[in-house]
XYZ file of C-alpha atoms in Angstrom:
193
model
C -17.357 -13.307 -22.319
C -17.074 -14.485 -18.838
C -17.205 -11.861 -15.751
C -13.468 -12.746 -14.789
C -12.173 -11.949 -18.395
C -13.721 -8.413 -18.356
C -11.996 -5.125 -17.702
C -12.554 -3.467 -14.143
C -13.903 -0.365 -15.178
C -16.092 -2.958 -17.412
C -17.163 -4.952 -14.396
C -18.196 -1.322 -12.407
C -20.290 -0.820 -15.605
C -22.418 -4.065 -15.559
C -22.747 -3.490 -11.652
C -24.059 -0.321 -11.947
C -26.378 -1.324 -14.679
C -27.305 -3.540 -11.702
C -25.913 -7.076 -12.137
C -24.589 -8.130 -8.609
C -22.237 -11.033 -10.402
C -19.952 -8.265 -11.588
C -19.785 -6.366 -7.817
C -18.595 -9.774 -6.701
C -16.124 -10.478 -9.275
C -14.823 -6.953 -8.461
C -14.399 -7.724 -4.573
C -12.532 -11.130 -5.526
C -10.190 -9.497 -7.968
C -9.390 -6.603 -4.956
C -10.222 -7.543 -1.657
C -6.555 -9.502 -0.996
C -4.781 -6.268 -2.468
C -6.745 -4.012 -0.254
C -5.888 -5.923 2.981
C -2.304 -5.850 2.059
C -2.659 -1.864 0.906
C -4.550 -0.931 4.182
C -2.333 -3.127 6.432
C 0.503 -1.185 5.326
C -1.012 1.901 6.971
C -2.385 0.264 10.191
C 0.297 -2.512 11.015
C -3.070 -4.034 12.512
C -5.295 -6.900 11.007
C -8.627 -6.759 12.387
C -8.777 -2.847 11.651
C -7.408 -3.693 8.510
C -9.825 -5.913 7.708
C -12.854 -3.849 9.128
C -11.506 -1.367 6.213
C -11.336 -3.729 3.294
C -15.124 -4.011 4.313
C -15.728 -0.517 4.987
C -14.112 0.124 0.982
C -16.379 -2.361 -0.417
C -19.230 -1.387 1.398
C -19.043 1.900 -0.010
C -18.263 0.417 -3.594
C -21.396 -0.969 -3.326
C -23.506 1.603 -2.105
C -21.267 4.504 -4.042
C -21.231 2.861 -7.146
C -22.525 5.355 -9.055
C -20.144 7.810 -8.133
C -17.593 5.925 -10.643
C -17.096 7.616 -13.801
C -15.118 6.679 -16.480
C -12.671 9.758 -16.422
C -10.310 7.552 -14.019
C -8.811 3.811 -13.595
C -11.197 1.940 -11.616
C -8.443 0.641 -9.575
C -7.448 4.949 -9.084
C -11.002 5.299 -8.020
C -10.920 2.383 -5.209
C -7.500 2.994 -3.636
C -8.328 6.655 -3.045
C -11.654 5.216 -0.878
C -9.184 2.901 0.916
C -6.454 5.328 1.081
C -9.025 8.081 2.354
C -10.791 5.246 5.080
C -7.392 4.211 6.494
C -5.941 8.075 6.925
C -9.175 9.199 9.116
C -8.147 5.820 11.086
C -5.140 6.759 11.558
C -6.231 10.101 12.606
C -8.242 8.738 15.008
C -6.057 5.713 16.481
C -3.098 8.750 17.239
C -6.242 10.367 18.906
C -6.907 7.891 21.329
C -5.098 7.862 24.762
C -1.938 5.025 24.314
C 0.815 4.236 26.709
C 4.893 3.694 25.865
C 6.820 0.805 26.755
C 8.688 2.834 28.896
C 5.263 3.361 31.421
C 5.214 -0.442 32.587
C 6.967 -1.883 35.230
C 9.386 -4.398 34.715
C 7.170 -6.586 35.745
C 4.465 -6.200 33.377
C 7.144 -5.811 29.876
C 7.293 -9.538 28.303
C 11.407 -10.363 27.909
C 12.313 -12.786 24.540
C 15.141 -14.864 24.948
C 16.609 -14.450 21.604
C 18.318 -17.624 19.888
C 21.289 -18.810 18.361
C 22.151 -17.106 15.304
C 22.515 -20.421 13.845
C 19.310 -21.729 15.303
C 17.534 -19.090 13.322
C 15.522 -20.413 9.490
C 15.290 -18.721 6.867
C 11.805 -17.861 7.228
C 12.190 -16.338 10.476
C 14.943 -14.082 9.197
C 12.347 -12.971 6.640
C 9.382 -12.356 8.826
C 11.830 -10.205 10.952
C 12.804 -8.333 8.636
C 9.357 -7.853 7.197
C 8.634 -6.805 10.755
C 11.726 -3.923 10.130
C 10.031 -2.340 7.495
C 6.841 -2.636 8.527
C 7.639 -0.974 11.786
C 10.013 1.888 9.390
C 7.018 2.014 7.325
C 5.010 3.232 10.242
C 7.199 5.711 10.940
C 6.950 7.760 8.244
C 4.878 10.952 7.533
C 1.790 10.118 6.257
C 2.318 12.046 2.927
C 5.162 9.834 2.475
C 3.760 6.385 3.750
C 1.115 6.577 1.436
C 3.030 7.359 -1.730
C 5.576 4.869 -0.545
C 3.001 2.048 0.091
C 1.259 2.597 -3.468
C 4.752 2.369 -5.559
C 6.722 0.049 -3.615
C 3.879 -2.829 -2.521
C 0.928 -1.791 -4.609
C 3.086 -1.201 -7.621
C 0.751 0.972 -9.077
C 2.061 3.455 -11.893
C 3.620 7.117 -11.221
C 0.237 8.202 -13.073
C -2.028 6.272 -10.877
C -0.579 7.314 -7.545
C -0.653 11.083 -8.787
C -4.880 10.750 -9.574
C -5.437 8.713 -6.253
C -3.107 11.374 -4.054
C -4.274 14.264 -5.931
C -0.373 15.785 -6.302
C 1.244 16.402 -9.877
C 3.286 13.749 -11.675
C 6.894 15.456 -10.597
C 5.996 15.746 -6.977
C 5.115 12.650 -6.492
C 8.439 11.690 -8.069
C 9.863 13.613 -5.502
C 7.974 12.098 -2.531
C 8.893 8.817 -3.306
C 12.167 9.208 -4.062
C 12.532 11.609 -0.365
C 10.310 8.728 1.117
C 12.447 6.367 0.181
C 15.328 7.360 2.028
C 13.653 8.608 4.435
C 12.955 4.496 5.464
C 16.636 3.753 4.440
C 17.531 6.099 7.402
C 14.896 4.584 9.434
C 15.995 1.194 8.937
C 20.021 2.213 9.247
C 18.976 3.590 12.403
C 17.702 0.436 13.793
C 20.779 -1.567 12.103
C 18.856 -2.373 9.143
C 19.813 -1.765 5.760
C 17.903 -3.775 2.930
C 20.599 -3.499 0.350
């Protein structure tokens, strides 16, 4: 049987029985979903990207640490989950500056078009944008659970092992979370149903 038709927690197996083919199997079968799952946190690429790196860095030098008692999938998302909340820690830690502090001189102004002059695709990426920028907004304890349901789609289960919380209150969270970004997005004139 072929690398690609194995299980994950397979795959960590052979790796840490030391076959490198499996590590890299591993890294293409997760590296896209971790961009999108860190992302999600950051609303930044390059940082984003300099995590997805980070994760698999320490899959590969933590591999070990795997056991069997959890999905392997669990056990990566709760490195990536872990290396994107100390960034955020330290990005609110750093010294920023509001739109409101710049002159009118240095603020860019967009000309917005014609309604009509607007595709498809643009009305998407906006809106994309929306909830990207609600997404942000949100408590961490809620962004994360939100992130792993709603774009990750990962099971109530999963989320529960990878956020430490029980089963019921992560239930909760998601359901509080989610209308917590409903109001968000209302509030900005947005409402995606």
């Amino acid at each position: 049987m072929s690398d690609y038709q194995l299980s994950d927690e397979k795959l960590i197996k052979k790796f840490q029985n030391g076959e490198v083919n499996a590590y890299n199997e591993l890294v293409k079968r997760y590296k896209d979903r971790l961009l999108n799952f860190i992302y999600r946190f950051l609303n930044d690429i390059d940082r984003s990207e300099d995590l997805v790196q980070d994760t698999l860095i320490k899959l590969y030098t933590h591999k070990d640490s795997y056991k069997e008692v959890a999905k392997f999938s669990t056990w990566l998302y709760t490195i990536a989950a872990n290396l994107a909340r100390t960034e955020l820690r330290k990005i609110k830690r750093r010294k920023t500056f509001s739109v409101s502090e710049l002159s009118n001189d240095d603020r860019e102004y967009i000309i917005s078009s014609d309604a009509s002059d607007q595709s498809e695709d643009y009305l998407t990426k906006n809106f994309e944008k929306k909830i990207q920028n609600a997404l942000a907004q949100l408590p961490n304890d809620f962004k994360t659970i939100i992130i792993l349901r709603d774009i990750q789609e990962l099971s109530y289960d999963e989320i529960s092992k990878i956020v430490e919380l029980p089963l019921g209150t992560v239930k909760s969270r998601i359901n509080r979370g989610r209308l917590k970004l409903q109001k968000l997005l209302k509030k900005k004139g947005e409402n995606p149903h």
